[in-house]
Amino acid sequence: SAVISQKPSRDICQRGTSLTIQCQVDSQVTMMFWYRQQPGQSLTLIATANQGSEATYESGFVIDKFPISRPNLTFSTLTVSNMSPEDSSIYLCSVEEWGALFFGSGTQLSVL
Amino acid sequence: QKEVEQNSGPLSVPEGAIASLNCTYSDRGSQSFFWYRQYSGKSPELIMSIYSNGDKEDGRFTAQLNKASQYVSLLIRDSQPSDSATYLCAVGGSSGSARQLTFGSGTQLTVLP
């Protein structure tokens, strides 16, 4: 399966600031997915990032809060904007292979 | 809204026993089913996929699918303390696209030495 590198692995941020998470894949992929996992919860899809077009956001997630870039077929970024403590979560990027999802190592975000 | 239900646990089994994890789903059109293992502080790792009714074995793991009853299960034979983790069930939609994957809330498994 693809090797997915994600950074930072963790960060502690102040309320009102923004954090950009990077995701690098070792092969070209059409779609990259961004998930959020809140403490003790399961995974929730934030958006799907396609190269050359705007990301597709799921219900409850908006571009102003979670802007996504997808400049090429191996890289994507997710920005968490104007953070509040409720944004404290693990953020995961993932790619699809054979209908299954494979995940990066995740970014554990704590907002104070 | 598609739902995937799992017992949250925690489920505790002694070392060497069989651990049985269950998952039910609401979408009858689902075509793909996955089990992920997630260690504390780590990202989910795919351990099994199953697409047709019956059993699928891979080492100590067996996935079982019953589409008529809308359940999928994971059996872990000869459980080891290293199997202690949260197990997530994921169910795909009718299109087969990963974007349609719905995850359960996970079952926390503890294997006692």
PDB file of N, CA and C in Angstrom, chain A residues 10 31 33 35 37 40-45 48 56-58 90 92 96 98-106 108, chain B residues 6 32 34 36 38 41-46 49 51 86 88-89 92 96-106:
ATOM      1  N   ARG A  10       1.998  16.236  15.954  1.00  0.00           N
ATOM      2  CA  ARG A  10       1.178  16.799  17.019  1.00  0.00           C
ATOM      3  C   ARG A  10       1.517  18.270  17.166  1.00  0.00           C
ATOM      4  N   MET A  31      -7.680  10.845  -5.525  1.00  0.00           N
ATOM      5  CA  MET A  31      -8.372  11.503  -4.418  1.00  0.00           C
ATOM      6  C   MET A  31      -7.598  11.302  -3.119  1.00  0.00           C
ATOM      7  N   PHE A  33      -8.324  12.030   1.115  1.00  0.00           N
ATOM      8  CA  PHE A  33      -9.414  12.269   2.044  1.00  0.00           C
ATOM      9  C   PHE A  33      -8.861  12.807   3.358  1.00  0.00           C
ATOM     10  N   TYR A  35      -9.885  13.279   7.367  1.00  0.00           N
ATOM     11  CA  TYR A  35     -10.799  12.832   8.406  1.00  0.00           C
ATOM     12  C   TYR A  35     -10.463  13.530   9.713  1.00  0.00           C
ATOM     13  N   GLN A  37     -10.976  12.774  13.953  1.00  0.00           N
ATOM     14  CA  GLN A  37     -11.363  11.821  14.996  1.00  0.00           C
ATOM     15  C   GLN A  37     -11.303  12.540  16.323  1.00  0.00           C
ATOM     16  N   GLY A  40     -12.309   9.873  21.753  1.00  0.00           N
ATOM     17  CA  GLY A  40     -13.258   8.812  22.058  1.00  0.00           C
ATOM     18  C   GLY A  40     -14.284   8.547  20.979  1.00  0.00           C
ATOM     19  N   GLN A  41     -14.131   9.189  19.837  1.00  0.00           N
ATOM     20  CA  GLN A  41     -15.113   9.049  18.758  1.00  0.00           C
ATOM     21  C   GLN A  41     -14.526   8.312  17.557  1.00  0.00           C
ATOM     22  N   SER A  42     -15.401   8.023  16.613  1.00  0.00           N
ATOM     23  CA  SER A  42     -14.923   7.382  15.403  1.00  0.00           C
ATOM     24  C   SER A  42     -14.508   8.434  14.375  1.00  0.00           C
ATOM     25  N   LEU A  43     -14.267   7.989  13.169  1.00  0.00           N
ATOM     26  CA  LEU A  43     -13.754   8.874  12.136  1.00  0.00           C
ATOM     27  C   LEU A  43     -14.894   9.554  11.388  1.00  0.00           C
ATOM     28  N   THR A  44     -14.714  10.835  11.141  1.00  0.00           N
ATOM     29  CA  THR A  44     -15.683  11.617  10.384  1.00  0.00           C
ATOM     30  C   THR A  44     -14.973  12.243   9.193  1.00  0.00           C
ATOM     31  N   LEU A  45     -15.522  12.036   8.012  1.00  0.00           N
ATOM     32  CA  LEU A  45     -14.925  12.596   6.804  1.00  0.00           C
ATOM     33  C   LEU A  45     -15.175  14.097   6.749  1.00  0.00           C
ATOM     34  N   THR A  48     -13.072  15.651   0.598  1.00  0.00           N
ATOM     35  CA  THR A  48     -12.319  14.900  -0.395  1.00  0.00           C
ATOM     36  C   THR A  48     -11.570  15.896  -1.264  1.00  0.00           C
ATOM     37  N   THR A  56     -14.342  18.714  -2.030  1.00  0.00           N
ATOM     38  CA  THR A  56     -15.752  18.450  -1.762  1.00  0.00           C
ATOM     39  C   THR A  56     -15.924  18.243  -0.275  1.00  0.00           C
ATOM     40  N   TYR A  57     -16.703  19.117   0.360  1.00  0.00           N
ATOM     41  CA  TYR A  57     -16.863  19.083   1.809  1.00  0.00           C
ATOM     42  C   TYR A  57     -18.117  18.320   2.200  1.00  0.00           C
ATOM     43  N   GLU A  58     -18.016  17.618   3.313  1.00  0.00           N
ATOM     44  CA  GLU A  58     -19.162  16.898   3.852  1.00  0.00           C
ATOM     45  C   GLU A  58     -20.012  17.848   4.687  1.00  0.00           C
ATOM     46  N   ILE A  90      -7.769  14.406  16.433  1.00  0.00           N
ATOM     47  CA  ILE A  90      -6.756  13.842  15.546  1.00  0.00           C
ATOM     48  C   ILE A  90      -7.247  14.067  14.123  1.00  0.00           C
ATOM     49  N   LEU A  92      -6.562  13.159  10.149  1.00  0.00           N
ATOM     50  CA  LEU A  92      -5.946  12.089   9.375  1.00  0.00           C
ATOM     51  C   LEU A  92      -6.150  12.328   7.888  1.00  0.00           C
ATOM     52  N   GLU A  96      -7.232   6.024  -1.096  1.00  0.00           N
ATOM     53  CA  GLU A  96      -7.977   4.810  -1.397  1.00  0.00           C
ATOM     54  C   GLU A  96      -7.143   3.874  -2.263  1.00  0.00           C
ATOM     55  N   TRP A  98      -7.889  -0.155  -3.800  1.00  0.00           N
ATOM     56  CA  TRP A  98      -8.747  -1.358  -3.885  1.00  0.00           C
ATOM     57  C   TRP A  98     -10.012  -1.200  -3.052  1.00  0.00           C
ATOM     58  N   GLY A  99     -10.539   0.039  -3.001  1.00  0.00           N
ATOM     59  CA  GLY A  99     -11.780   0.288  -2.283  1.00  0.00           C
ATOM     60  C   GLY A  99     -11.623   0.498  -0.802  1.00  0.00           C
ATOM     61  N   ALA A 100     -10.430   0.285  -0.272  1.00  0.00           N
ATOM     62  CA  ALA A 100     -10.181   0.495   1.160  1.00  0.00           C
ATOM     63  C   ALA A 100      -9.398   1.779   1.364  1.00  0.00           C
ATOM     64  N   LEU A 101      -9.450   2.290   2.576  1.00  0.00           N
ATOM     65  CA  LEU A 101      -8.714   3.497   2.927  1.00  0.00           C
ATOM     66  C   LEU A 101      -7.448   3.136   3.700  1.00  0.00           C
ATOM     67  N   PHE A 102      -6.382   3.848   3.364  1.00  0.00           N
ATOM     68  CA  PHE A 102      -5.133   3.733   4.102  1.00  0.00           C
ATOM     69  C   PHE A 102      -4.795   5.117   4.654  1.00  0.00           C
ATOM     70  N   PHE A 103      -4.361   5.139   5.910  1.00  0.00           N
ATOM     71  CA  PHE A 103      -4.235   6.391   6.624  1.00  0.00           C
ATOM     72  C   PHE A 103      -2.788   6.794   6.863  1.00  0.00           C
ATOM     73  N   GLY A 104      -2.590   8.104   6.892  1.00  0.00           N
ATOM     74  CA  GLY A 104      -1.338   8.636   7.374  1.00  0.00           C
ATOM     75  C   GLY A 104      -1.247   8.474   8.875  1.00  0.00           C
ATOM     76  N   SER A 105      -0.137   8.929   9.418  1.00  0.00           N
ATOM     77  CA  SER A 105       0.126   8.726  10.848  1.00  0.00           C
ATOM     78  C   SER A 105      -0.678   9.653  11.742  1.00  0.00           C
ATOM     79  N   GLY A 106      -1.321  10.653  11.155  1.00  0.00           N
ATOM     80  CA  GLY A 106      -2.210  11.505  11.941  1.00  0.00           C
ATOM     81  C   GLY A 106      -1.531  12.708  12.559  1.00  0.00           C
ATOM     82  N   GLN A 108      -2.165  15.040  15.911  1.00  0.00           N
ATOM     83  CA  GLN A 108      -2.929  15.244  17.140  1.00  0.00           C
ATOM     84  C   GLN A 108      -2.875  16.719  17.495  1.00  0.00           C
TER      85      GLN A 108
ATOM     86  N   GLN B   6     -21.409  -0.762  16.610  1.00  0.00           N
ATOM     87  CA  GLN B   6     -20.513  -1.696  17.267  1.00  0.00           C
ATOM     88  C   GLN B   6     -20.696  -1.575  18.772  1.00  0.00           C
ATOM     89  N   SER B  32     -18.968  -3.447   0.477  1.00  0.00           N
ATOM     90  CA  SER B  32     -17.618  -3.688   0.969  1.00  0.00           C
ATOM     91  C   SER B  32     -17.567  -3.451   2.474  1.00  0.00           C
ATOM     92  N   PHE B  34     -14.886  -3.622   6.046  1.00  0.00           N
ATOM     93  CA  PHE B  34     -13.489  -3.580   6.454  1.00  0.00           C
ATOM     94  C   PHE B  34     -13.393  -3.566   7.971  1.00  0.00           C
ATOM     95  N   TYR B  36     -10.560  -2.343  10.834  1.00  0.00           N
ATOM     96  CA  TYR B  36      -9.330  -1.606  11.117  1.00  0.00           C
ATOM     97  C   TYR B  36      -8.965  -1.794  12.588  1.00  0.00           C
ATOM     98  N   GLN B  38      -6.801   0.040  15.650  1.00  0.00           N
ATOM     99  CA  GLN B  38      -6.228   1.331  16.022  1.00  0.00           C
ATOM    100  C   GLN B  38      -5.658   1.247  17.428  1.00  0.00           C
ATOM    101  N   GLY B  41      -3.359   6.319  20.319  1.00  0.00           N
ATOM    102  CA  GLY B  41      -2.453   7.346  19.837  1.00  0.00           C
ATOM    103  C   GLY B  41      -1.939   7.134  18.428  1.00  0.00           C
ATOM    104  N   LYS B  42      -2.431   6.092  17.773  1.00  0.00           N
ATOM    105  CA  LYS B  42      -1.982   5.782  16.411  1.00  0.00           C
ATOM    106  C   LYS B  42      -3.139   5.895  15.435  1.00  0.00           C
ATOM    107  N   SER B  43      -2.823   5.821  14.144  1.00  0.00           N
ATOM    108  CA  SER B  43      -3.866   5.902  13.132  1.00  0.00           C
ATOM    109  C   SER B  43      -4.414   4.507  12.837  1.00  0.00           C
ATOM    110  N   PRO B  44      -5.598   4.418  12.255  1.00  0.00           N
ATOM    111  CA  PRO B  44      -6.186   3.101  11.949  1.00  0.00           C
ATOM    112  C   PRO B  44      -5.368   2.346  10.903  1.00  0.00           C
ATOM    113  N   GLU B  45      -5.320   1.040  11.090  1.00  0.00           N
ATOM    114  CA  GLU B  45      -4.570   0.151  10.204  1.00  0.00           C
ATOM    115  C   GLU B  45      -5.521  -0.909   9.685  1.00  0.00           C
ATOM    116  N   LEU B  46      -5.600  -1.078   8.373  1.00  0.00           N
ATOM    117  CA  LEU B  46      -6.482  -2.069   7.775  1.00  0.00           C
ATOM    118  C   LEU B  46      -5.975  -3.478   8.073  1.00  0.00           C
ATOM    119  N   SER B  49     -10.527  -7.178   4.888  1.00  0.00           N
ATOM    120  CA  SER B  49     -11.606  -6.707   4.025  1.00  0.00           C
ATOM    121  C   SER B  49     -12.414  -7.927   3.599  1.00  0.00           C
ATOM    122  N   TYR B  51     -16.029  -8.986   1.043  1.00  0.00           N
ATOM    123  CA  TYR B  51     -16.981  -8.454   0.081  1.00  0.00           C
ATOM    124  C   TYR B  51     -18.156  -9.392  -0.184  1.00  0.00           C
ATOM    125  N   THR B  86      -8.332  -0.728  19.750  1.00  0.00           N
ATOM    126  CA  THR B  86      -9.711  -0.473  19.344  1.00  0.00           C
ATOM    127  C   THR B  86      -9.888  -0.952  17.912  1.00  0.00           C
ATOM    128  N   LEU B  88     -12.179  -0.949  14.577  1.00  0.00           N
ATOM    129  CA  LEU B  88     -13.195  -0.171  13.878  1.00  0.00           C
ATOM    130  C   LEU B  88     -13.749  -0.972  12.712  1.00  0.00           C
ATOM    131  N   CYS B  89     -15.060  -1.023  12.637  1.00  0.00           N
ATOM    132  CA  CYS B  89     -15.747  -1.615  11.498  1.00  0.00           C
ATOM    133  C   CYS B  89     -16.080  -0.499  10.518  1.00  0.00           C
ATOM    134  N   GLY B  92     -18.796   0.126   3.322  1.00  0.00           N
ATOM    135  CA  GLY B  92     -18.870   0.941   2.124  1.00  0.00           C
ATOM    136  C   GLY B  92     -20.278   1.011   1.574  1.00  0.00           C
ATOM    137  N   GLY B  96     -19.173   1.583  -4.047  1.00  0.00           N
ATOM    138  CA  GLY B  96     -17.824   1.070  -3.853  1.00  0.00           C
ATOM    139  C   GLY B  96     -16.779   2.137  -3.643  1.00  0.00           C
ATOM    140  N   SER B  97     -17.178   3.411  -3.664  1.00  0.00           N
ATOM    141  CA  SER B  97     -16.224   4.496  -3.451  1.00  0.00           C
ATOM    142  C   SER B  97     -15.855   4.598  -1.986  1.00  0.00           C
ATOM    143  N   ALA B  98     -14.578   4.839  -1.746  1.00  0.00           N
ATOM    144  CA  ALA B  98     -14.118   4.980  -0.359  1.00  0.00           C
ATOM    145  C   ALA B  98     -14.749   6.189   0.306  1.00  0.00           C
ATOM    146  N   ARG B  99     -15.200   7.152  -0.504  1.00  0.00           N
ATOM    147  CA  ARG B  99     -15.820   8.342   0.084  1.00  0.00           C
ATOM    148  C   ARG B  99     -17.099   7.979   0.824  1.00  0.00           C
ATOM    149  N   GLN B 100     -17.687   6.822   0.461  1.00  0.00           N
ATOM    150  CA  GLN B 100     -18.928   6.415   1.101  1.00  0.00           C
ATOM    151  C   GLN B 100     -18.708   5.521   2.315  1.00  0.00           C
ATOM    152  N   LEU B 101     -17.456   5.320   2.698  1.00  0.00           N
ATOM    153  CA  LEU B 101     -17.204   4.491   3.864  1.00  0.00           C
ATOM    154  C   LEU B 101     -17.770   5.139   5.120  1.00  0.00           C
ATOM    155  N   THR B 102     -18.486   4.335   5.901  1.00  0.00           N
ATOM    156  CA  THR B 102     -19.003   4.774   7.193  1.00  0.00           C
ATOM    157  C   THR B 102     -18.335   3.939   8.268  1.00  0.00           C
ATOM    158  N   PHE B 103     -17.799   4.610   9.265  1.00  0.00           N
ATOM    159  CA  PHE B 103     -17.090   3.921  10.335  1.00  0.00           C
ATOM    160  C   PHE B 103     -17.981   3.777  11.561  1.00  0.00           C
ATOM    161  N   GLY B 104     -17.851   2.632  12.217  1.00  0.00           N
ATOM    162  CA  GLY B 104     -18.454   2.467  13.522  1.00  0.00           C
ATOM    163  C   GLY B 104     -17.625   3.182  14.578  1.00  0.00           C
ATOM    164  N   SER B 105     -18.140   3.201  15.775  1.00  0.00           N
ATOM    165  CA  SER B 105     -17.470   3.915  16.859  1.00  0.00           C
ATOM    166  C   SER B 105     -16.337   3.114  17.484  1.00  0.00           C
ATOM    167  N   GLY B 106     -16.239   1.833  17.110  1.00  0.00           N
ATOM    168  CA  GLY B 106     -15.120   1.023  17.573  1.00  0.00           C
ATOM    169  C   GLY B 106     -15.416   0.217  18.819  1.00  0.00           C
TER     170      GLY B 106
END
